[in-house]
């Protein structure tokens, strides 16, 4: 079964508007962490934001926020005031398994975001 | 401040050839990883090393071997390259297992097997 599901292969948004990229996850471990990474066309992986399973508040980092709905097992990334430089591939990832030893980081298949002027 | 350094950045191999992808990190991280990225499949974990002296298989280990040479270095070896191993390979590192810290990635190696 997929641990991380990103159902939007591609998304379009106009500059200055907000966009939400979806991510659902599957785990039975009560302790886990959720991450979002950005991959621009140059190829590097850039860490954006992190949410812990026990965090009471949604994580925010500048224009990025994470809409964490634990009961629904979703961790959607919200980008406010989109910029042309936000055009990239975005990956959701999860680290689980605190109780079982080493915690691997597993990734979803990604969403390609295109920001238009 | 180099972070995670991978070499080479590009490589073309013939089927059956062998090669080693090198990775080094200067952040004193305990854990290191090798991923491959294929279109439509995201990043898939090949091997990881929780700490110096240990290595374990990830999701797609067949056809690969790894060596954790020391705390800084984690290499990935293809003994007999196959066209199915054409991919972009990423090395990453993170702090000790159990910490809620992000993984830092190298720039990637684009490998083509013909």
Short mmCIF file of N, CA and C in Angstrom, two decimals, chain A residues 32-33 35 37 39 42-45 47 50 52 89 91 95 98 101-110, chain B residues 31 33 35 37 40-43 45 48-50 59 90 94 97-107:
data_model
loop_
_atom_site.label_atom_id
_atom_site.label_comp_id
_atom_site.label_asym_id
_atom_site.label_seq_id
_atom_site.Cartn_x
_atom_site.Cartn_y
_atom_site.Cartn_z
N UNK A 32 5.16 10.11 13.98
CA UNK A 32 5.65 10.25 12.62
C UNK A 32 5.87 11.72 12.30
N UNK A 33 6.61 11.95 11.26
CA UNK A 33 6.85 13.32 10.81
C UNK A 33 6.53 13.44 9.33
N UNK A 35 6.98 15.88 5.83
CA UNK A 35 7.88 16.87 5.23
C UNK A 35 7.38 17.21 3.83
N UNK A 37 9.10 18.86 0.26
CA UNK A 37 10.30 19.28 -0.45
C UNK A 37 9.90 19.87 -1.79
N UNK A 39 11.39 20.65 -5.69
CA UNK A 39 12.45 20.33 -6.65
C UNK A 39 12.28 21.20 -7.89
N UNK A 42 16.19 22.75 -11.89
CA UNK A 42 17.63 22.51 -11.74
C UNK A 42 17.92 21.18 -11.04
N UNK A 43 16.92 20.61 -10.37
CA UNK A 43 17.05 19.25 -9.86
C UNK A 43 17.32 19.06 -8.39
N UNK A 44 17.74 20.10 -7.70
CA UNK A 44 18.06 19.88 -6.28
C UNK A 44 16.79 19.74 -5.45
N UNK A 45 16.90 19.11 -4.31
CA UNK A 45 15.79 18.91 -3.39
C UNK A 45 15.93 19.92 -2.26
N UNK A 47 14.25 21.47 1.18
CA UNK A 47 13.31 21.27 2.27
C UNK A 47 12.48 22.53 2.48
N UNK A 50 8.04 21.16 7.89
CA UNK A 50 7.93 19.92 8.64
C UNK A 50 6.74 20.02 9.61
N UNK A 52 5.16 17.53 12.83
CA UNK A 52 5.21 16.34 13.66
C UNK A 52 3.82 15.86 14.03
N UNK A 89 8.52 20.95 -8.95
CA UNK A 89 7.91 19.71 -8.49
C UNK A 89 7.92 19.75 -6.97
N UNK A 91 7.23 17.48 -3.43
CA UNK A 91 7.12 16.13 -2.89
C UNK A 91 6.73 16.18 -1.42
N UNK A 95 8.25 10.35 7.67
CA UNK A 95 9.18 9.54 8.44
C UNK A 95 8.37 8.92 9.56
N UNK A 98 9.08 5.38 14.89
CA UNK A 98 9.87 5.68 16.07
C UNK A 98 9.98 4.47 16.99
N UNK A 101 12.59 1.43 15.69
CA UNK A 101 13.99 1.62 15.37
C UNK A 101 14.19 2.71 14.34
N UNK A 102 14.94 2.41 13.30
CA UNK A 102 15.30 3.44 12.34
C UNK A 102 14.10 3.89 11.53
N UNK A 103 14.05 5.20 11.30
CA UNK A 103 12.91 5.76 10.61
C UNK A 103 13.32 6.22 9.22
N UNK A 104 12.87 5.49 8.22
CA UNK A 104 13.17 5.85 6.85
C UNK A 104 12.24 6.98 6.40
N UNK A 105 12.73 7.71 5.43
CA UNK A 105 11.95 8.79 4.83
C UNK A 105 11.40 8.28 3.51
N UNK A 106 10.06 8.22 3.40
CA UNK A 106 9.44 7.73 2.16
C UNK A 106 8.69 8.88 1.49
N UNK A 107 8.72 8.89 0.17
CA UNK A 107 8.21 10.00 -0.61
C UNK A 107 6.97 9.62 -1.42
N UNK A 108 6.16 10.63 -1.70
CA UNK A 108 5.08 10.49 -2.67
C UNK A 108 5.63 10.69 -4.08
N UNK A 109 4.73 10.62 -5.05
CA UNK A 109 5.14 10.69 -6.46
C UNK A 109 5.27 12.12 -6.96
N UNK A 110 4.83 13.08 -6.18
CA UNK A 110 5.06 14.47 -6.52
C UNK A 110 3.91 15.13 -7.26
N UNK B 31 23.03 9.49 9.79
CA UNK B 31 22.26 8.68 8.84
C UNK B 31 22.46 9.17 7.41
N UNK B 33 21.50 8.08 3.07
CA UNK B 33 20.53 7.38 2.22
C UNK B 33 20.94 7.47 0.75
N UNK B 35 18.71 7.31 -2.86
CA UNK B 35 17.42 7.24 -3.51
C UNK B 35 17.64 7.23 -5.02
N UNK B 37 15.34 8.45 -8.51
CA UNK B 37 14.15 9.19 -8.92
C UNK B 37 13.85 8.87 -10.37
N UNK B 40 7.34 9.97 -12.60
CA UNK B 40 6.07 9.43 -12.14
C UNK B 40 6.15 8.54 -10.92
N UNK B 41 7.37 8.33 -10.39
CA UNK B 41 7.50 7.40 -9.27
C UNK B 41 8.09 8.05 -8.02
N UNK B 42 8.33 9.32 -8.07
CA UNK B 42 8.89 9.97 -6.90
C UNK B 42 10.29 9.47 -6.60
N UNK B 43 10.68 9.57 -5.34
CA UNK B 43 11.98 9.08 -4.90
C UNK B 43 11.78 7.76 -4.18
N UNK B 45 13.67 4.62 -2.07
CA UNK B 45 14.85 4.36 -1.26
C UNK B 45 15.54 3.08 -1.71
N UNK B 48 20.01 2.44 2.90
CA UNK B 48 20.28 3.48 3.87
C UNK B 48 21.26 2.97 4.91
N UNK B 49 21.83 3.92 5.62
CA UNK B 49 22.77 3.61 6.69
C UNK B 49 22.37 4.43 7.90
N UNK B 50 21.85 3.75 8.91
CA UNK B 50 21.36 4.46 10.09
C UNK B 50 22.51 5.12 10.85
N UNK B 59 13.54 0.12 -0.46
CA UNK B 59 12.48 -0.44 -1.30
C UNK B 59 12.99 -1.18 -2.53
N UNK B 90 20.03 10.19 -5.92
CA UNK B 90 20.26 11.20 -4.89
C UNK B 90 20.81 10.54 -3.63
N UNK B 94 20.91 12.82 7.28
CA UNK B 94 20.13 13.47 8.33
C UNK B 94 20.76 13.16 9.68
N UNK B 97 18.92 8.87 14.00
CA UNK B 97 17.59 8.30 13.88
C UNK B 97 16.72 8.70 15.04
N UNK B 98 15.47 8.96 14.76
CA UNK B 98 14.53 9.33 15.81
C UNK B 98 14.36 10.81 15.93
N UNK B 99 15.18 11.56 15.23
CA UNK B 99 15.03 13.00 15.32
C UNK B 99 14.09 13.48 14.22
N UNK B 100 13.30 14.45 14.52
CA UNK B 100 12.37 14.99 13.52
C UNK B 100 13.06 16.03 12.67
N UNK B 101 14.10 15.58 12.00
CA UNK B 101 14.85 16.54 11.21
C UNK B 101 14.78 16.15 9.74
N UNK B 102 14.91 17.16 8.93
CA UNK B 102 14.82 16.91 7.50
C UNK B 102 16.09 16.24 6.99
N UNK B 103 15.98 15.61 5.84
CA UNK B 103 17.14 15.07 5.15
C UNK B 103 17.67 16.14 4.21
N UNK B 104 18.99 16.20 4.13
CA UNK B 104 19.65 17.13 3.21
C UNK B 104 20.14 16.32 2.02
N UNK B 105 19.90 16.85 0.84
CA UNK B 105 20.17 16.10 -0.38
C UNK B 105 21.36 16.66 -1.14
N UNK B 106 22.05 15.75 -1.82
CA UNK B 106 23.05 16.15 -2.79
C UNK B 106 22.38 16.63 -4.07
N UNK B 107 23.21 17.03 -5.02
CA UNK B 107 22.70 17.60 -6.28
C UNK B 107 22.19 16.55 -7.25
#
